[in-house]
Short mmCIF file of N, CA and C in Angstrom, two decimals:
data_model
loop_
_atom_site.label_atom_id
_atom_site.label_comp_id
_atom_site.label_asym_id
_atom_site.label_seq_id
_atom_site.Cartn_x
_atom_site.Cartn_y
_atom_site.Cartn_z
N GLY F 1 38.09 -28.94 -9.30
CA GLY F 1 38.99 -29.98 -8.91
C GLY F 1 40.43 -29.55 -9.04
N ALA F 2 41.27 -30.51 -9.37
CA ALA F 2 42.71 -30.28 -9.44
C ALA F 2 43.11 -29.33 -10.56
N ALA F 3 42.24 -29.14 -11.54
CA ALA F 3 42.56 -28.25 -12.67
C ALA F 3 42.38 -26.78 -12.31
N ALA F 4 41.64 -26.49 -11.26
CA ALA F 4 41.39 -25.10 -10.88
C ALA F 4 42.67 -24.46 -10.35
N ARG F 5 42.83 -23.17 -10.62
CA ARG F 5 44.01 -22.44 -10.17
C ARG F 5 43.60 -21.18 -9.44
N PHE F 6 44.28 -20.91 -8.33
CA PHE F 6 44.09 -19.69 -7.56
C PHE F 6 45.38 -18.89 -7.63
N ASN F 7 45.26 -17.59 -7.41
CA ASN F 7 46.43 -16.73 -7.38
C ASN F 7 46.34 -15.89 -6.10
N TYR F 8 47.01 -16.37 -5.07
CA TYR F 8 47.01 -15.76 -3.74
C TYR F 8 45.62 -15.70 -3.13
N PRO F 9 45.05 -16.87 -2.82
CA PRO F 9 43.75 -16.88 -2.13
C PRO F 9 43.92 -16.29 -0.73
N ALA F 10 43.26 -15.17 -0.48
CA ALA F 10 43.52 -14.41 0.75
C ALA F 10 42.70 -14.88 1.94
N LYS F 11 41.40 -15.00 1.78
CA LYS F 11 40.52 -15.36 2.89
C LYS F 11 39.47 -16.36 2.40
N ILE F 12 38.96 -17.15 3.35
CA ILE F 12 37.95 -18.16 3.06
C ILE F 12 36.89 -18.09 4.15
N ASP F 13 35.62 -18.28 3.76
CA ASP F 13 34.54 -18.43 4.73
C ASP F 13 33.54 -19.42 4.16
N MET F 14 32.70 -19.96 5.03
CA MET F 14 31.74 -20.97 4.61
C MET F 14 30.39 -20.35 4.27
N ALA F 15 29.75 -20.89 3.23
CA ALA F 15 28.37 -20.55 2.87
C ALA F 15 27.64 -21.87 2.73
N GLY F 16 27.00 -22.32 3.80
CA GLY F 16 26.41 -23.65 3.82
C GLY F 16 27.54 -24.67 3.78
N SER F 17 27.49 -25.58 2.81
CA SER F 17 28.53 -26.61 2.70
C SER F 17 29.62 -26.22 1.70
N SER F 18 29.56 -25.03 1.15
CA SER F 18 30.56 -24.56 0.19
C SER F 18 31.44 -23.49 0.82
N MET F 19 32.64 -23.35 0.26
CA MET F 19 33.55 -22.29 0.69
C MET F 19 33.50 -21.15 -0.31
N ILE F 20 33.57 -19.93 0.21
CA ILE F 20 33.72 -18.74 -0.62
C ILE F 20 35.17 -18.27 -0.42
N VAL F 21 35.87 -18.03 -1.52
CA VAL F 21 37.29 -17.68 -1.46
C VAL F 21 37.53 -16.32 -2.11
N ALA F 22 38.25 -15.45 -1.41
CA ALA F 22 38.69 -14.19 -2.00
C ALA F 22 40.00 -14.48 -2.73
N ASP F 23 39.93 -14.61 -4.05
CA ASP F 23 41.09 -14.93 -4.88
C ASP F 23 41.77 -13.62 -5.24
N ASN F 24 42.66 -13.18 -4.36
CA ASN F 24 43.18 -11.82 -4.34
C ASN F 24 43.82 -11.38 -5.66
N ALA F 25 44.83 -12.07 -6.12
CA ALA F 25 45.57 -11.60 -7.30
C ALA F 25 44.85 -11.88 -8.61
N ASN F 26 43.82 -12.75 -8.59
CA ASN F 26 42.99 -12.95 -9.78
C ASN F 26 41.81 -11.98 -9.80
N HIS F 27 41.59 -11.24 -8.71
CA HIS F 27 40.49 -10.27 -8.59
C HIS F 27 39.14 -10.96 -8.76
N LEU F 28 39.00 -12.13 -8.11
CA LEU F 28 37.78 -12.93 -8.24
C LEU F 28 37.25 -13.33 -6.88
N LEU F 29 35.97 -13.64 -6.85
CA LEU F 29 35.32 -14.29 -5.72
C LEU F 29 34.95 -15.68 -6.23
N ARG F 30 35.47 -16.73 -5.57
CA ARG F 30 35.29 -18.10 -6.06
C ARG F 30 34.48 -18.91 -5.07
N THR F 31 33.84 -19.97 -5.57
CA THR F 31 33.10 -20.92 -4.76
C THR F 31 33.74 -22.29 -4.92
N VAL F 32 33.91 -22.99 -3.80
CA VAL F 32 34.44 -24.36 -3.83
C VAL F 32 33.43 -25.25 -3.11
N THR F 33 32.88 -26.23 -3.84
CA THR F 33 31.91 -27.14 -3.24
C THR F 33 32.61 -28.18 -2.39
N ILE F 34 31.83 -28.90 -1.61
CA ILE F 34 32.39 -29.95 -0.76
C ILE F 34 33.03 -31.05 -1.61
N GLY F 35 32.59 -31.16 -2.86
CA GLY F 35 33.17 -32.14 -3.78
C GLY F 35 34.40 -31.63 -4.51
N GLY F 36 34.81 -30.40 -4.24
CA GLY F 36 36.01 -29.85 -4.84
C GLY F 36 35.82 -29.14 -6.16
N VAL F 37 34.57 -28.88 -6.55
CA VAL F 37 34.30 -28.16 -7.79
C VAL F 37 34.45 -26.66 -7.55
N VAL F 38 35.28 -26.02 -8.37
CA VAL F 38 35.57 -24.59 -8.22
C VAL F 38 34.88 -23.83 -9.35
N THR F 39 34.12 -22.80 -8.98
CA THR F 39 33.48 -21.91 -9.96
C THR F 39 33.72 -20.48 -9.54
N THR F 40 33.58 -19.57 -10.48
CA THR F 40 33.71 -18.15 -10.18
C THR F 40 32.34 -17.60 -9.84
N LEU F 41 32.22 -17.07 -8.63
CA LEU F 41 30.98 -16.45 -8.19
C LEU F 41 30.82 -15.08 -8.84
N ALA F 42 31.88 -14.29 -8.82
CA ALA F 42 31.83 -12.94 -9.41
C ALA F 42 33.24 -12.46 -9.71
N GLY F 43 33.31 -11.56 -10.70
CA GLY F 43 34.59 -11.00 -11.11
C GLY F 43 35.02 -11.57 -12.45
N ASN F 44 36.07 -10.95 -13.04
CA ASN F 44 36.48 -11.34 -14.39
C ASN F 44 37.99 -11.26 -14.61
N ARG F 45 38.77 -11.24 -13.57
CA ARG F 45 40.24 -11.15 -13.59
C ARG F 45 40.77 -9.77 -13.98
N ASN F 46 39.88 -8.85 -14.36
CA ASN F 46 40.31 -7.48 -14.65
C ASN F 46 40.17 -6.67 -13.37
N GLN F 47 41.25 -6.03 -12.94
CA GLN F 47 41.21 -5.28 -11.70
C GLN F 47 40.34 -4.04 -11.83
N GLY F 48 39.40 -3.89 -10.90
CA GLY F 48 38.53 -2.73 -10.87
C GLY F 48 37.31 -2.99 -10.03
N SER F 49 36.84 -2.00 -9.30
CA SER F 49 35.67 -2.15 -8.45
C SER F 49 34.43 -1.73 -9.24
N VAL F 50 33.79 -2.72 -9.85
CA VAL F 50 32.63 -2.47 -10.71
C VAL F 50 31.46 -3.29 -10.21
N ASP F 51 30.33 -2.64 -9.94
CA ASP F 51 29.13 -3.37 -9.57
C ASP F 51 28.55 -4.06 -10.81
N GLY F 52 27.95 -5.21 -10.61
CA GLY F 52 27.38 -5.95 -11.72
C GLY F 52 27.04 -7.37 -11.27
N VAL F 53 26.70 -8.21 -12.22
CA VAL F 53 26.32 -9.59 -11.94
C VAL F 53 27.35 -10.54 -12.55
N GLY F 54 27.84 -11.47 -11.73
CA GLY F 54 28.78 -12.48 -12.21
C GLY F 54 30.03 -11.87 -12.80
N ALA F 55 30.32 -12.23 -14.07
CA ALA F 55 31.54 -11.75 -14.73
C ALA F 55 31.48 -10.26 -15.07
N ALA F 56 30.30 -9.66 -14.99
CA ALA F 56 30.20 -8.22 -15.25
C ALA F 56 30.68 -7.40 -14.06
N ALA F 57 30.81 -8.03 -12.90
CA ALA F 57 31.31 -7.35 -11.71
C ALA F 57 32.83 -7.38 -11.72
N GLY F 58 33.44 -6.40 -11.07
CA GLY F 58 34.89 -6.36 -10.98
C GLY F 58 35.34 -6.16 -9.55
N PHE F 59 36.44 -6.81 -9.17
CA PHE F 59 37.05 -6.65 -7.86
C PHE F 59 38.47 -6.11 -8.04
N SER F 60 38.97 -5.48 -6.98
CA SER F 60 40.32 -4.94 -7.00
C SER F 60 41.08 -5.48 -5.79
N SER F 61 41.68 -6.64 -5.97
CA SER F 61 42.45 -7.32 -4.92
C SER F 61 41.62 -7.57 -3.67
N PRO F 62 40.58 -8.43 -3.77
CA PRO F 62 39.74 -8.72 -2.60
C PRO F 62 40.55 -9.37 -1.49
N TRP F 63 40.29 -8.94 -0.26
CA TRP F 63 41.09 -9.42 0.87
C TRP F 63 40.22 -10.00 1.97
N ALA F 64 39.75 -9.17 2.88
CA ALA F 64 38.93 -9.66 4.00
C ALA F 64 37.59 -10.14 3.47
N LEU F 65 37.02 -11.14 4.16
CA LEU F 65 35.80 -11.79 3.67
C LEU F 65 35.00 -12.34 4.84
N ALA F 66 33.68 -12.20 4.77
CA ALA F 66 32.78 -12.85 5.72
C ALA F 66 31.46 -13.12 5.02
N VAL F 67 30.89 -14.27 5.29
CA VAL F 67 29.60 -14.64 4.70
C VAL F 67 28.52 -14.47 5.75
N PHE F 68 27.48 -13.72 5.40
CA PHE F 68 26.37 -13.49 6.32
C PHE F 68 25.19 -14.35 5.89
N GLY F 69 24.73 -15.20 6.81
CA GLY F 69 23.52 -15.99 6.58
C GLY F 69 23.57 -16.91 5.37
N ALA F 70 24.75 -17.31 4.94
CA ALA F 70 24.93 -18.17 3.75
C ALA F 70 24.35 -17.55 2.49
N GLU F 71 24.07 -16.23 2.53
CA GLU F 71 23.45 -15.56 1.39
C GLU F 71 24.28 -14.44 0.80
N THR F 72 25.00 -13.71 1.65
CA THR F 72 25.74 -12.54 1.19
C THR F 72 27.20 -12.63 1.62
N ALA F 73 28.10 -12.49 0.65
CA ALA F 73 29.53 -12.45 0.96
C ALA F 73 29.95 -10.99 1.01
N TYR F 74 30.44 -10.55 2.16
CA TYR F 74 31.01 -9.21 2.31
C TYR F 74 32.50 -9.33 2.04
N VAL F 75 33.04 -8.45 1.19
CA VAL F 75 34.44 -8.53 0.79
C VAL F 75 35.05 -7.13 0.84
N PHE F 76 36.28 -7.03 1.35
CA PHE F 76 36.98 -5.75 1.32
C PHE F 76 37.93 -5.75 0.14
N ASP F 77 37.74 -4.80 -0.77
CA ASP F 77 38.62 -4.61 -1.93
C ASP F 77 39.78 -3.72 -1.52
N THR F 78 40.99 -4.28 -1.46
CA THR F 78 42.12 -3.47 -1.03
C THR F 78 42.52 -2.43 -2.08
N GLY F 79 42.29 -2.73 -3.35
CA GLY F 79 42.67 -1.80 -4.40
C GLY F 79 41.85 -0.54 -4.44
N SER F 80 40.62 -0.61 -3.92
CA SER F 80 39.75 0.57 -3.93
C SER F 80 39.36 1.00 -2.52
N ALA F 81 39.76 0.21 -1.50
CA ALA F 81 39.39 0.47 -0.10
C ALA F 81 37.88 0.59 0.06
N ARG F 82 37.16 -0.35 -0.56
CA ARG F 82 35.70 -0.38 -0.48
C ARG F 82 35.22 -1.74 0.02
N VAL F 83 34.05 -1.73 0.66
CA VAL F 83 33.41 -2.98 1.05
C VAL F 83 32.39 -3.33 -0.03
N ARG F 84 32.53 -4.54 -0.57
CA ARG F 84 31.64 -5.03 -1.62
C ARG F 84 30.75 -6.12 -1.06
N MET F 85 29.56 -6.26 -1.59
CA MET F 85 28.61 -7.27 -1.15
C MET F 85 28.18 -8.09 -2.35
N ALA F 86 28.36 -9.41 -2.26
CA ALA F 86 27.99 -10.31 -3.34
C ALA F 86 26.86 -11.21 -2.89
N ASP F 87 25.73 -11.16 -3.59
CA ASP F 87 24.61 -12.06 -3.32
C ASP F 87 25.00 -13.43 -3.89
N ILE F 88 25.11 -14.43 -3.04
CA ILE F 88 25.60 -15.74 -3.47
C ILE F 88 24.63 -16.42 -4.43
N GLY F 89 23.33 -16.18 -4.27
CA GLY F 89 22.34 -16.80 -5.15
C GLY F 89 22.27 -16.16 -6.53
N THR F 90 22.20 -14.82 -6.56
CA THR F 90 22.03 -14.12 -7.85
C THR F 90 23.35 -13.73 -8.49
N ARG F 91 24.45 -13.76 -7.71
CA ARG F 91 25.80 -13.36 -8.13
C ARG F 91 25.92 -11.85 -8.36
N ALA F 92 24.95 -11.07 -7.88
CA ALA F 92 24.98 -9.62 -8.03
C ALA F 92 25.92 -9.01 -6.99
N VAL F 93 26.77 -8.09 -7.44
CA VAL F 93 27.75 -7.43 -6.56
C VAL F 93 27.41 -5.94 -6.48
N THR F 94 27.34 -5.42 -5.26
CA THR F 94 27.11 -4.00 -5.02
C THR F 94 28.18 -3.49 -4.06
N THR F 95 28.24 -2.19 -3.89
CA THR F 95 29.25 -1.55 -3.04
C THR F 95 28.57 -0.85 -1.87
N MET F 96 29.11 -1.05 -0.66
CA MET F 96 28.60 -0.34 0.51
C MET F 96 28.84 1.15 0.28
N PRO F 97 27.80 1.98 0.44
CA PRO F 97 27.90 3.38 0.02
C PRO F 97 28.85 4.27 0.80
N SER F 98 28.98 4.08 2.10
CA SER F 98 29.83 5.00 2.86
C SER F 98 30.62 4.23 3.90
N LEU F 99 31.87 4.63 4.08
CA LEU F 99 32.76 4.01 5.06
C LEU F 99 33.38 5.10 5.92
N PRO F 100 33.84 4.72 7.12
CA PRO F 100 34.54 5.70 7.95
C PRO F 100 35.80 6.21 7.25
N ASN F 101 36.24 7.41 7.61
CA ASN F 101 37.48 7.95 7.06
C ASN F 101 38.65 7.03 7.40
N ARG F 102 39.60 6.90 6.47
CA ARG F 102 40.81 6.10 6.63
C ARG F 102 40.52 4.62 6.93
N PHE F 103 39.36 4.13 6.54
CA PHE F 103 38.97 2.75 6.81
C PHE F 103 39.86 1.76 6.05
N TRP F 104 40.38 0.76 6.76
CA TRP F 104 41.18 -0.30 6.14
C TRP F 104 40.88 -1.61 6.85
N CYS F 105 40.18 -2.47 6.18
CA CYS F 105 39.68 -3.70 6.81
C CYS F 105 40.69 -4.84 6.68
N GLN F 106 41.21 -5.28 7.81
CA GLN F 106 42.14 -6.40 7.85
C GLN F 106 41.40 -7.73 7.91
N ALA F 107 40.26 -7.76 8.60
CA ALA F 107 39.53 -9.01 8.78
C ALA F 107 38.05 -8.71 9.03
N MET F 108 37.22 -9.73 8.80
CA MET F 108 35.77 -9.64 9.04
C MET F 108 35.30 -10.89 9.76
N ALA F 109 34.15 -10.78 10.42
CA ALA F 109 33.49 -11.94 11.02
C ALA F 109 32.00 -11.68 11.01
N ALA F 110 31.22 -12.72 10.77
CA ALA F 110 29.76 -12.59 10.75
C ALA F 110 29.15 -13.33 11.93
N THR F 111 28.10 -12.73 12.49
CA THR F 111 27.29 -13.39 13.51
C THR F 111 25.89 -13.56 12.92
N ALA F 112 24.95 -13.96 13.73
CA ALA F 112 23.58 -14.17 13.25
C ALA F 112 22.90 -12.86 12.88
N THR F 113 23.41 -11.73 13.39
CA THR F 113 22.73 -10.45 13.16
C THR F 113 23.58 -9.39 12.46
N ARG F 114 24.90 -9.52 12.49
CA ARG F 114 25.76 -8.47 11.96
C ARG F 114 27.01 -9.02 11.31
N VAL F 115 27.64 -8.16 10.51
CA VAL F 115 28.99 -8.42 10.03
C VAL F 115 29.90 -7.40 10.70
N TYR F 116 31.02 -7.88 11.25
CA TYR F 116 31.96 -7.01 11.95
C TYR F 116 33.22 -6.84 11.10
N PHE F 117 33.79 -5.64 11.16
CA PHE F 117 34.95 -5.27 10.35
C PHE F 117 36.07 -4.80 11.27
N LEU F 118 37.23 -5.43 11.18
CA LEU F 118 38.38 -5.04 11.98
C LEU F 118 39.22 -4.06 11.18
N ASP F 119 39.23 -2.82 11.62
CA ASP F 119 40.00 -1.76 10.95
C ASP F 119 41.37 -1.69 11.61
N GLN F 120 42.36 -2.24 10.93
CA GLN F 120 43.70 -2.31 11.51
C GLN F 120 44.34 -0.94 11.65
N ASN F 121 44.13 -0.05 10.70
CA ASN F 121 44.75 1.27 10.76
C ASN F 121 44.25 2.09 11.93
N GLN F 122 42.95 2.05 12.18
CA GLN F 122 42.37 2.87 13.24
C GLN F 122 42.26 2.12 14.57
N ARG F 123 42.59 0.82 14.55
CA ARG F 123 42.49 -0.03 15.75
C ARG F 123 41.07 0.00 16.32
N LYS F 124 40.10 -0.17 15.42
CA LYS F 124 38.70 -0.14 15.82
C LYS F 124 37.93 -1.28 15.15
N ILE F 125 36.78 -1.61 15.73
CA ILE F 125 35.87 -2.58 15.15
C ILE F 125 34.59 -1.85 14.78
N PHE F 126 34.14 -2.07 13.55
CA PHE F 126 32.89 -1.52 13.06
C PHE F 126 31.93 -2.67 12.77
N ALA F 127 30.64 -2.35 12.65
CA ALA F 127 29.64 -3.37 12.34
C ALA F 127 28.59 -2.81 11.41
N THR F 128 27.99 -3.70 10.63
CA THR F 128 26.89 -3.29 9.77
C THR F 128 25.73 -2.81 10.63
N VAL F 129 25.01 -1.81 10.14
CA VAL F 129 23.78 -1.39 10.80
C VAL F 129 22.74 -2.50 10.63
N ASP F 130 22.68 -3.08 9.44
CA ASP F 130 21.76 -4.16 9.11
C ASP F 130 22.45 -5.05 8.08
N ALA F 131 22.92 -6.23 8.50
CA ALA F 131 23.71 -7.09 7.61
C ALA F 131 22.90 -7.60 6.43
N SER F 132 21.57 -7.64 6.55
CA SER F 132 20.76 -8.09 5.42
C SER F 132 20.60 -6.98 4.39
N ASP F 133 21.01 -5.75 4.74
CA ASP F 133 20.96 -4.62 3.82
C ASP F 133 22.19 -3.75 4.03
N GLY F 134 23.28 -4.12 3.38
CA GLY F 134 24.55 -3.42 3.55
C GLY F 134 24.53 -1.98 3.13
N SER F 135 23.51 -1.57 2.37
CA SER F 135 23.44 -0.18 1.93
C SER F 135 23.20 0.78 3.08
N LYS F 136 22.84 0.25 4.26
CA LYS F 136 22.62 1.10 5.43
C LYS F 136 23.92 1.49 6.12
N GLY F 137 25.06 0.95 5.65
CA GLY F 137 26.35 1.36 6.18
C GLY F 137 26.77 0.64 7.44
N MET F 138 27.71 1.27 8.17
CA MET F 138 28.26 0.65 9.36
C MET F 138 28.42 1.67 10.49
N VAL F 139 28.60 1.13 11.70
CA VAL F 139 28.78 1.95 12.90
C VAL F 139 29.98 1.45 13.68
N HIS F 140 30.58 2.34 14.46
CA HIS F 140 31.72 1.99 15.32
C HIS F 140 31.17 1.27 16.55
N VAL F 141 31.77 0.12 16.90
CA VAL F 141 31.29 -0.62 18.08
C VAL F 141 32.35 -0.84 19.15
N ALA F 142 33.65 -0.83 18.78
CA ALA F 142 34.67 -1.08 19.81
C ALA F 142 36.01 -0.50 19.37
N GLY F 143 36.83 -0.20 20.38
CA GLY F 143 38.18 0.31 20.15
C GLY F 143 38.22 1.82 20.18
N GLY F 144 39.14 2.33 21.00
CA GLY F 144 39.27 3.78 21.13
C GLY F 144 40.17 4.41 20.08
N GLY F 145 40.94 3.59 19.37
CA GLY F 145 41.80 4.11 18.32
C GLY F 145 43.23 4.35 18.72
N SER F 146 43.53 4.32 20.02
CA SER F 146 44.91 4.55 20.45
C SER F 146 45.64 3.22 20.59
N TYR F 147 46.98 3.26 20.47
CA TYR F 147 47.79 2.06 20.58
C TYR F 147 47.82 1.60 22.03
N GLY F 148 47.64 0.30 22.24
CA GLY F 148 47.73 -0.23 23.60
C GLY F 148 47.09 -1.60 23.68
N CYS F 149 47.01 -2.09 24.87
CA CYS F 149 46.40 -3.40 25.11
C CYS F 149 45.61 -3.32 26.40
N SER F 150 44.69 -2.36 26.44
CA SER F 150 43.93 -2.15 27.67
C SER F 150 42.48 -2.55 27.48
N ASP F 151 41.95 -3.24 28.49
CA ASP F 151 40.54 -3.63 28.50
C ASP F 151 39.72 -2.44 28.99
N GLY F 152 38.41 -2.56 28.80
CA GLY F 152 37.54 -1.50 29.28
C GLY F 152 36.27 -1.45 28.47
N GLU F 153 35.53 -0.36 28.64
CA GLU F 153 34.30 -0.19 27.88
C GLU F 153 34.61 -0.23 26.39
N LEU F 154 33.65 -0.70 25.61
CA LEU F 154 33.87 -0.93 24.18
C LEU F 154 34.53 0.24 23.47
N ALA F 155 34.03 1.44 23.67
CA ALA F 155 34.52 2.60 22.93
C ALA F 155 35.91 3.05 23.37
N TYR F 156 36.40 2.56 24.51
CA TYR F 156 37.67 3.04 25.05
C TYR F 156 38.78 1.98 25.11
N ALA F 157 38.43 0.72 24.92
CA ALA F 157 39.45 -0.34 24.95
C ALA F 157 40.47 -0.08 23.85
N ALA F 158 41.72 -0.47 24.10
CA ALA F 158 42.79 -0.19 23.14
C ALA F 158 43.34 -1.48 22.55
N PHE F 159 43.58 -1.45 21.25
CA PHE F 159 44.24 -2.55 20.55
C PHE F 159 45.62 -2.08 20.11
N ALA F 160 46.56 -3.02 19.98
CA ALA F 160 47.91 -2.69 19.54
C ALA F 160 48.03 -2.85 18.03
N ASN F 161 48.04 -4.07 17.56
CA ASN F 161 48.14 -4.36 16.13
C ASN F 161 47.17 -5.49 15.81
N PRO F 162 45.88 -5.18 15.73
CA PRO F 162 44.88 -6.23 15.51
C PRO F 162 44.99 -6.81 14.11
N LEU F 163 45.10 -8.15 14.05
CA LEU F 163 45.36 -8.81 12.77
C LEU F 163 44.24 -9.72 12.29
N ALA F 164 43.50 -10.32 13.21
CA ALA F 164 42.46 -11.28 12.81
C ALA F 164 41.25 -11.13 13.72
N LEU F 165 40.10 -11.57 13.21
CA LEU F 165 38.83 -11.43 13.92
C LEU F 165 38.01 -12.69 13.72
N ALA F 166 37.38 -13.15 14.79
CA ALA F 166 36.48 -14.31 14.71
C ALA F 166 35.30 -14.07 15.62
N ALA F 167 34.22 -14.81 15.40
CA ALA F 167 33.02 -14.70 16.24
C ALA F 167 32.55 -16.09 16.60
N ASP F 168 31.99 -16.24 17.81
CA ASP F 168 31.43 -17.53 18.18
C ASP F 168 29.91 -17.51 17.99
N ALA F 169 29.26 -18.62 18.29
CA ALA F 169 27.82 -18.77 18.05
C ALA F 169 26.99 -17.81 18.90
N GLU F 170 27.54 -17.35 20.02
CA GLU F 170 26.80 -16.41 20.88
C GLU F 170 27.01 -14.95 20.47
N GLY F 171 27.87 -14.71 19.47
CA GLY F 171 28.09 -13.34 19.00
C GLY F 171 29.25 -12.63 19.67
N THR F 172 30.02 -13.35 20.49
CA THR F 172 31.22 -12.76 21.09
C THR F 172 32.32 -12.72 20.04
N LEU F 173 33.06 -11.61 20.01
CA LEU F 173 34.15 -11.46 19.05
C LEU F 173 35.48 -11.78 19.72
N TYR F 174 36.43 -12.28 18.90
CA TYR F 174 37.78 -12.57 19.36
C TYR F 174 38.75 -11.89 18.40
N VAL F 175 39.67 -11.11 18.97
CA VAL F 175 40.63 -10.35 18.17
C VAL F 175 42.04 -10.88 18.46
N PHE F 176 42.75 -11.24 17.41
CA PHE F 176 44.16 -11.62 17.51
C PHE F 176 44.95 -10.32 17.48
N ASP F 177 45.56 -9.96 18.60
CA ASP F 177 46.20 -8.66 18.76
C ASP F 177 47.68 -8.85 19.08
N SER F 178 48.54 -8.33 18.23
CA SER F 178 49.99 -8.48 18.39
C SER F 178 50.58 -7.14 18.82
N THR F 179 51.58 -7.19 19.70
CA THR F 179 52.24 -5.96 20.14
C THR F 179 53.61 -5.84 19.47
N ASN F 180 54.21 -4.65 19.55
CA ASN F 180 55.54 -4.44 18.96
C ASN F 180 56.60 -5.30 19.63
N GLY F 181 56.37 -5.68 20.87
CA GLY F 181 57.33 -6.52 21.59
C GLY F 181 57.23 -7.99 21.24
N GLY F 182 56.32 -8.34 20.34
CA GLY F 182 56.19 -9.72 19.91
C GLY F 182 55.19 -10.53 20.72
N PHE F 183 54.55 -9.88 21.69
CA PHE F 183 53.54 -10.59 22.47
C PHE F 183 52.24 -10.67 21.68
N VAL F 184 51.54 -11.77 21.84
CA VAL F 184 50.28 -11.97 21.15
C VAL F 184 49.18 -12.18 22.18
N ASN F 185 48.10 -11.48 22.00
CA ASN F 185 46.95 -11.61 22.89
C ASN F 185 45.72 -11.97 22.07
N ILE F 186 44.90 -12.83 22.60
CA ILE F 186 43.58 -13.07 22.03
C ILE F 186 42.62 -12.26 22.91
N ARG F 187 42.03 -11.25 22.34
CA ARG F 187 41.15 -10.35 23.09
C ARG F 187 39.69 -10.72 22.86
N ARG F 188 38.92 -10.80 23.91
CA ARG F 188 37.49 -11.12 23.82
C ARG F 188 36.69 -9.82 23.89
N VAL F 189 35.77 -9.64 22.93
CA VAL F 189 34.98 -8.42 22.86
C VAL F 189 33.50 -8.80 22.97
N HIS F 190 32.86 -8.36 24.03
CA HIS F 190 31.42 -8.62 24.23
C HIS F 190 30.67 -7.42 23.65
N VAL F 191 30.04 -7.61 22.52
CA VAL F 191 29.37 -6.49 21.85
C VAL F 191 27.87 -6.45 22.14
N GLY F 192 27.37 -7.33 22.96
CA GLY F 192 25.95 -7.31 23.30
C GLY F 192 25.12 -8.01 22.26
N SER F 193 23.84 -7.74 22.28
CA SER F 193 22.91 -8.47 21.41
C SER F 193 22.78 -7.85 20.03
N GLY F 194 23.40 -6.66 19.79
CA GLY F 194 23.23 -5.99 18.52
C GLY F 194 24.01 -6.55 17.38
#
């Protein structure tokens, strides 16, 4: 309720009727029920990327967040540049084993089959191989990596400064893409059935 305190809540996503919040400066993953009750899902306010259960787990400035299937919260730890996975039921936190070089996740979005990661530095979109098992890693699905605002085949389309990512019920992705000239584009990415 009103007594709960956050310190720079960075991202929010829904898990059923509850919200999962990346409480960035507190290094916590929090849950907020529809009735306004706030609890800590995982983390302990000590900065560090530590796998564990509940308060035994540690986060390092969690930022991007997406909930897959109301069961798993995927979180990008900016302090360690790692993708963490929190089981919402058991509160167990694990780390995705391998990431692309220079990976920096600005935003995430979940569909019925995958979690997508918007890599702002490389201007690319990656996706889980299997969102129900994050240990299988991720693959590149869109963006050629060069600066621009050109449409085309997934691997060759260019983004300028991608800042946000969303997905609709059909699995289409939407990228909020800003250019140096101040123009803003909402880019639609059709990633197919995968």
